[in-house]
Coordinates of C-alpha atoms in Angstrom, one line a residue:
M1 CA 23.3 0.1 8.9
A2 CA 24.6 1.2 12.4
R3 CA 22.8 4.5 12.1
S4 CA 19.6 2.8 11.2
A5 CA 19.9 0.4 14.1
V6 CA 20.5 3.2 16.5
A7 CA 17.6 5.2 15.1
F8 CA 15.1 2.3 15.2
G9 CA 16.3 0.4 18.2
A10 CA 17.2 -2.6 16.0
Q11 CA 19.8 -5.2 16.6
T12 CA 22.6 -5.9 14.1
D13 CA 23.3 -9.4 13.0
S14 CA 24.9 -11.1 10.1
D15 CA 21.6 -11.6 8.2
E16 CA 20.6 -7.9 8.6
L17 CA 24.1 -6.7 7.6
A18 CA 23.8 -8.9 4.5
R19 CA 20.4 -7.4 3.6
W20 CA 21.8 -3.9 3.9
Q21 CA 24.8 -4.8 1.8
S22 CA 22.5 -6.0 -0.9
R23 CA 20.4 -2.8 -0.7
L24 CA 23.6 -0.7 -1.1
E25 CA 24.6 -2.7 -4.1
R26 CA 21.2 -2.1 -5.7
G27 CA 21.6 1.6 -5.1
E28 CA 18.6 1.8 -2.8
V29 CA 20.3 3.5 0.2
W30 CA 20.8 7.3 0.1
G31 CA 22.5 9.5 2.7
W32 CA 22.7 13.2 3.6
E33 CA 26.3 14.2 4.2
E34 CA 27.8 17.3 5.9
D35 CA 31.5 17.8 6.5
G36 CA 32.3 14.3 5.4
Q37 CA 29.8 12.8 7.9
I38 CA 26.5 11.0 7.0
L39 CA 23.8 12.6 9.2
A40 CA 20.8 10.9 7.7
Q41 CA 19.9 7.9 5.5
C42 CA 16.9 6.4 3.8
R43 CA 16.0 3.7 1.3
L44 CA 14.4 4.9 -2.0
L45 CA 12.6 2.1 -3.9
D46 CA 11.6 2.3 -7.5
R47 CA 8.2 0.5 -7.5
E48 CA 4.8 0.4 -9.1
H49 CA 1.3 0.4 -7.4
W50 CA -2.2 -0.1 -8.8
F51 CA -4.4 3.0 -9.1
G52 CA -7.5 3.2 -11.3
G53 CA -6.7 -0.2 -12.8
R54 CA -3.3 0.8 -14.0
R55 CA 0.3 0.5 -12.8
V56 CA 1.6 3.8 -11.5
P57 CA 5.4 4.3 -11.1
T58 CA 6.1 5.4 -7.5
L59 CA 9.0 6.3 -5.2
D60 CA 8.6 4.2 -2.0
V61 CA 10.5 5.6 0.9
A62 CA 11.6 3.4 3.8
S63 CA 14.1 3.3 6.7
V64 CA 14.5 7.0 7.1
A65 CA 17.0 7.2 9.9
V66 CA 18.8 10.0 11.8
P67 CA 21.0 9.0 14.8
P68 CA 19.9 10.7 18.1
E69 CA 23.0 12.8 18.3
H70 CA 22.2 14.4 15.0
R71 CA 18.5 15.0 15.4
G72 CA 17.1 18.5 15.3
R73 CA 19.6 19.7 12.8
G74 CA 17.4 19.3 9.7
A75 CA 19.3 16.4 8.2
G76 CA 16.3 14.2 7.8
G77 CA 14.3 16.9 6.1
A78 CA 17.1 17.8 3.8
C79 CA 17.4 14.2 2.8
M80 CA 13.7 14.0 2.0
R81 CA 13.6 17.3 0.1
A82 CA 16.5 16.1 -2.1
A83 CA 14.6 12.9 -2.8
V84 CA 11.4 14.8 -3.8
S85 CA 13.3 17.1 -6.2
Q86 CA 15.4 14.4 -7.9
W87 CA 12.6 11.9 -8.4
A88 CA 10.1 14.5 -9.6
S89 CA 12.7 15.5 -12.2
R90 CA 12.9 11.8 -13.3
G91 CA 9.1 11.8 -14.1
V92 CA 8.0 9.7 -11.1
G93 CA 4.5 10.8 -10.2
L94 CA 3.9 9.6 -6.7
S95 CA 5.7 8.8 -3.4
L96 CA 4.4 6.4 -0.7
L97 CA 5.8 5.7 2.8
F98 CA 4.9 4.2 6.2
P99 CA 5.5 7.0 8.7
A100 CA 7.2 6.5 12.1
T101 CA 5.8 10.0 12.8
S102 CA 3.2 11.8 10.7
G103 CA 4.1 15.4 11.6
F104 CA 7.6 15.3 10.1
Y105 CA 6.3 14.0 6.7
R106 CA 3.3 16.3 6.7
R107 CA 5.7 19.3 6.8
L108 CA 7.3 17.9 3.7
G109 CA 4.0 17.4 1.7
W110 CA 3.0 13.8 2.5
E111 CA -0.4 13.0 4.0
H112 CA -2.3 10.0 5.1
A113 CA -3.6 8.2 2.0
G114 CA -4.8 4.7 2.9
H115 CA -4.9 1.8 5.3
F116 CA -2.5 -1.0 6.3
G117 CA -4.4 -3.3 8.6
W118 CA -5.1 -6.7 10.1
S119 CA -8.6 -8.1 10.7
C120 CA -9.7 -11.1 12.7
L121 CA -12.5 -13.6 12.3
A122 CA -13.3 -16.1 15.1
T123 CA -13.8 -19.5 13.5
R124 CA -17.0 -20.1 15.5
H125 CA -18.6 -17.1 13.7
A126 CA -17.5 -18.2 10.2
P127 CA -20.0 -20.0 8.0
T128 CA -19.0 -23.5 6.9
V129 CA -20.5 -23.3 3.4
G130 CA -18.7 -22.9 0.1
A131 CA -16.6 -25.0 -2.2
P132 CA -13.7 -26.7 -0.5
L133 CA -10.1 -25.5 -1.2
R134 CA -7.3 -27.9 -2.1
L135 CA -3.7 -27.9 -1.2
A136 CA -1.6 -26.3 -4.0
D137 CA 0.5 -29.2 -5.0
R138 CA 0.6 -28.9 -8.8
P139 CA 3.6 -27.5 -10.7
S140 CA 1.3 -24.8 -12.2
D141 CA -0.2 -23.6 -9.0
W142 CA 2.3 -20.9 -8.0
A143 CA 1.9 -19.1 -11.4
A144 CA -1.9 -19.4 -11.0
I145 CA -1.7 -17.9 -7.5
R146 CA 0.3 -14.9 -8.8
A147 CA -2.1 -14.4 -11.7
C148 CA -5.0 -14.5 -9.3
Q149 CA -3.5 -11.8 -7.1
E150 CA -2.8 -9.5 -10.1
R151 CA -6.4 -9.8 -11.3
E152 CA -7.7 -8.8 -7.9
A153 CA -5.1 -6.0 -7.4
Q154 CA -6.2 -4.3 -10.6
H155 CA -9.6 -3.6 -9.0
C156 CA -8.0 -2.2 -5.8
Q157 CA -6.3 1.1 -5.1
G158 CA -2.7 1.0 -3.8
P159 CA -1.5 -2.6 -3.8
E160 CA 2.2 -2.9 -4.8
V161 CA 3.1 -4.7 -8.0
R162 CA 5.1 -7.3 -6.2
S163 CA 8.8 -8.0 -6.7
E164 CA 10.2 -11.4 -7.1
N165 CA 11.8 -11.1 -3.6
R166 CA 8.3 -10.3 -2.1
W167 CA 6.7 -13.3 -3.8
E168 CA 9.5 -15.6 -2.6
S169 CA 9.0 -14.4 0.9
L170 CA 5.2 -15.2 0.7
R171 CA 6.0 -18.6 -0.8
S172 CA 7.6 -19.6 2.5
A173 CA 4.2 -19.8 4.1
S174 CA 3.6 -23.3 5.5
Y175 CA 0.4 -24.1 3.6
H176 CA -0.9 -23.0 0.2
Y177 CA -4.6 -23.5 -0.6
V178 CA -6.4 -22.7 -3.9
L179 CA -9.9 -22.9 -5.4
D180 CA -9.8 -24.1 -9.0
A181 CA -11.7 -22.1 -11.7
D182 CA -13.5 -23.7 -14.6
E183 CA -10.7 -22.7 -17.0
P184 CA -7.8 -25.2 -16.6
G185 CA -4.7 -23.7 -14.9
T186 CA -6.5 -20.8 -13.3
I187 CA -7.9 -20.3 -9.8
E188 CA -10.6 -18.1 -8.3
A189 CA -9.1 -17.8 -4.8
Y190 CA -6.1 -18.7 -2.7
L191 CA -4.7 -18.6 0.9
L192 CA -1.1 -18.7 2.0
V193 CA -1.2 -19.7 5.7
D194 CA 0.9 -20.4 8.8
H195 CA -0.3 -21.9 12.0
R196 CA 0.5 -19.7 15.1
K197 CA 0.2 -21.0 18.6
P198 CA -0.7 -18.3 21.1
P199 CA 0.8 -18.7 24.6
D200 CA -1.5 -20.4 27.2
D201 CA -4.0 -21.6 24.6
W202 CA -4.4 -25.1 23.3
R203 CA -5.8 -23.8 20.0
Y204 CA -3.9 -22.3 17.1
V205 CA -4.5 -19.2 14.9
L206 CA -4.6 -19.2 11.1
A207 CA -2.1 -16.5 10.3
I208 CA -3.0 -15.8 6.7
Q209 CA 0.1 -14.2 5.0
D210 CA -1.7 -13.5 1.8
W211 CA -5.1 -14.2 0.1
A212 CA -7.2 -13.1 -2.9
A213 CA -10.6 -13.9 -4.3
T214 CA -11.8 -12.9 -7.8
S215 CA -15.4 -14.2 -7.6
P216 CA -18.3 -14.6 -5.2
R217 CA -17.6 -18.3 -5.1
G218 CA -14.0 -17.7 -4.2
L219 CA -14.8 -15.3 -1.4
T220 CA -17.4 -17.6 0.1
A221 CA -14.9 -20.5 -0.1
L222 CA -12.2 -18.6 1.8
V223 CA -14.5 -17.8 4.7
G224 CA -15.9 -21.3 4.7
F225 CA -12.4 -22.7 4.9
V226 CA -11.9 -20.7 8.1
G227 CA -15.2 -21.9 9.5
R228 CA -14.2 -25.6 9.0
H229 CA -11.2 -25.1 11.4
R230 CA -13.4 -24.3 14.4
S231 CA -12.6 -27.5 16.3
L232 CA -8.9 -26.8 16.9
C233 CA -8.4 -23.2 15.6
S234 CA -9.7 -20.1 17.4
A235 CA -9.5 -17.5 14.7
A236 CA -8.0 -16.3 11.4
E237 CA -6.0 -13.2 11.0
F238 CA -5.6 -11.5 7.6
R239 CA -4.7 -8.4 5.8
S240 CA -7.7 -6.3 5.0
T241 CA -9.1 -3.1 3.6
V242 CA -11.3 -0.8 5.8
P243 CA -14.1 -1.8 5.5
E244 CA -13.0 -5.4 4.9
R245 CA -14.8 -7.7 2.5
W246 CA -15.1 -10.9 4.5
S247 CA -18.1 -9.5 6.5
L248 CA -20.0 -9.4 3.2
V249 CA -20.5 -13.2 3.5
T250 CA -20.7 -13.6 7.3
D251 CA -24.1 -13.5 9.1
E252 CA -23.3 -10.8 11.6
Q253 CA -20.6 -8.1 12.3
D254 CA -18.2 -10.8 13.4
V255 CA -15.0 -9.6 11.6
T256 CA -13.1 -7.2 13.9
L257 CA -10.4 -4.7 13.0
Q258 CA -7.3 -5.9 14.9
S259 CA -4.9 -3.1 13.9
S260 CA -4.9 -0.3 11.5
F261 CA -2.2 2.1 10.4
Y262 CA -2.3 4.9 7.9
W263 CA 0.3 5.1 5.2
M264 CA 1.1 8.4 3.5
A265 CA 1.5 9.7 -0.1
R266 CA 2.6 12.8 -1.8
G267 CA 2.7 14.0 -5.4
L268 CA 6.0 14.3 -7.3
D269 CA 5.6 14.9 -11.1
L270 CA 1.9 15.6 -11.1
A271 CA 1.5 15.4 -14.9
A272 CA 3.1 11.9 -14.8
A273 CA 0.9 10.8 -11.9
V274 CA -2.3 11.9 -13.7
A275 CA -1.2 10.3 -17.0
A276 CA -0.4 7.0 -15.4
R277 CA -3.6 6.6 -13.3
G278 CA -6.9 5.2 -14.6
F279 CA -10.1 7.3 -14.2
P280 CA -13.8 6.5 -14.5
S281 CA -14.5 5.6 -18.2
S282 CA -17.8 7.4 -18.2
L283 CA -16.4 10.7 -16.9
M284 CA -15.7 13.6 -19.2
A285 CA -14.7 16.7 -17.4
G286 CA -12.1 19.5 -17.0
I287 CA -11.0 21.7 -14.1
T288 CA -8.1 24.1 -13.7
L289 CA -5.9 23.6 -10.6
R290 CA -3.0 25.3 -8.9
V291 CA -0.9 23.2 -6.5
E292 CA 1.3 25.1 -4.0
D293 CA 4.4 22.8 -3.6
P294 CA 7.6 24.5 -2.8
L295 CA 9.6 21.2 -2.8
L296 CA 9.0 20.5 -6.5
P297 CA 11.8 21.6 -8.9
H298 CA 9.5 23.8 -11.0
P299 CA 7.4 26.8 -9.8
S300 CA 3.7 26.2 -9.2
A301 CA 1.6 27.2 -12.2
P302 CA -2.1 26.6 -13.1
Q303 CA -2.8 23.4 -15.0
R304 CA -6.0 22.1 -16.4
L305 CA -7.0 18.5 -15.5
E306 CA -8.8 16.9 -18.4
I307 CA -10.4 13.5 -18.1
A308 CA -12.0 11.5 -20.9
G309 CA -12.2 7.9 -21.9
G310 CA -10.7 6.6 -18.6
R311 CA -7.5 8.7 -19.1
G312 CA -6.4 12.0 -17.6
Q313 CA -3.9 14.7 -18.5
L314 CA -2.6 18.0 -17.1
V315 CA -2.0 20.8 -19.5
D316 CA -0.9 24.4 -18.9
A317 CA -3.8 26.8 -18.5
P318 CA -4.5 30.3 -17.2
G319 CA -6.4 30.9 -14.0
A320 CA -7.4 28.3 -11.4
D321 CA -10.8 26.8 -10.3
A322 CA -9.2 25.2 -7.2
H323 CA -6.1 25.7 -5.1
L324 CA -4.4 22.7 -3.5
D325 CA -1.8 22.5 -0.8
A326 CA 0.9 19.9 -1.5
R327 CA -0.6 17.7 1.3
A328 CA -3.9 17.4 -0.6
I329 CA -2.5 15.5 -3.5
G330 CA -1.7 12.2 -1.9
P331 CA -5.1 11.5 -0.3
L332 CA -7.1 13.0 -3.2
Y333 CA -5.1 10.9 -5.8
T334 CA -5.7 7.6 -3.9
G335 CA -9.3 8.3 -3.1
F336 CA -8.7 8.2 0.6
R337 CA -10.2 11.7 1.2
S338 CA -12.8 13.6 -0.7
A339 CA -12.1 17.1 -1.9
H340 CA -14.7 18.4 0.6
E341 CA -12.8 16.7 3.5
L342 CA -9.6 18.2 2.3
A343 CA -11.3 21.6 2.0
L344 CA -12.5 21.3 5.6
A345 CA -8.9 20.8 6.7
G346 CA -7.8 23.9 4.8
L347 CA -5.8 21.9 2.2
L348 CA -8.0 22.7 -0.8
R349 CA -9.9 25.8 -1.8
G350 CA -12.6 26.2 -4.5
P351 CA -16.3 26.4 -5.2
N352 CA -18.5 23.4 -4.4
E353 CA -18.8 22.5 -8.2
A354 CA -15.0 22.1 -8.3
L355 CA -14.9 20.1 -5.1
D356 CA -17.7 17.8 -6.5
L357 CA -15.8 17.2 -9.7
L358 CA -12.5 16.4 -8.0
T359 CA -14.2 14.0 -5.6
E360 CA -16.0 12.2 -8.5
A361 CA -12.8 12.0 -10.6
F362 CA -10.7 10.3 -7.9
A363 CA -13.4 8.3 -6.0
S364 CA -12.3 4.7 -5.5
T365 CA -12.5 1.6 -3.5
P366 CA -10.7 2.0 -0.1
P367 CA -7.0 2.5 -0.7
V368 CA -4.9 -0.2 0.8
L369 CA -1.4 -1.6 1.0
Y370 CA -0.9 -5.3 1.8
D371 CA 2.9 -5.3 1.8
F372 CA 5.1 -3.4 4.3
F373 CA 8.3 -1.8 2.9

């Protein structure tokens, strides 16, 4: 904990120490040791994220820390290389992280692969139409909220399959609102909201901690809910994709991107990553690839990507239609970059036909993370 605090400029207190003790007990904290001294540490989280409508097992990396007196000695890189090798050997297909610095992780095979952002809508620009939401005060509402979020997440690329701890954290939001669906016990949309008072302003802000909508009626209702707060509330802030979806039901370009941050991804066990992900059900195609990734435990060899019936697989094959740098795997897999964009950056080589096929296979809605780790 002390090393993390020094590396990130954090303050140690009893609550933070208790959180790190819990992480140690769960086996999440790893360290790199030399001569009996820990020079680097990180948290390695066994998670799942939605890609192609299916749950993909991932290694989520967090809190990579090297104290200032030990930086420049390669300890952080050694720690990450060991993690890549070990988790690839366990059959985990993909790794995600939020970078404090991109260059360090790029040298280890990670690349920008999606957005983590906040958007803002001024209440005076929000329409006031749509069905009214109600306060979630029924015993069954929390289960309905969780089910609504999972239904929406299946159609997105990247959202985490949330842990119980994450759901409990979101449950602490001051106000829960839902829109009932026709089927009893189900909802079409929800908002988990706090009121935030900016300094030197008599109005408050709707700080939306979480939301989801699974129907046109639900999306319109959420934006209408914001509009009905215009007398005392200045704006609503919410997690969003880029581009975000709320502007689909506003009259003008009134939703603004408040902040945006790229998260990163890299491939681990590529066969496992392909087998776990969903693909377009109408696509039937094959292409032979060679991925140059010196960090993986097995030497690079050509493999054929075969896609049919919404599923994919990698099988050994001679030759290669396309050559990929390790950094190309993350943004291609999530759909954040097309194969042509990656080729422009020198991370992928192949004829146009191969680039077109790879782009089509991994094309998706904008990849997004809603939960920081």
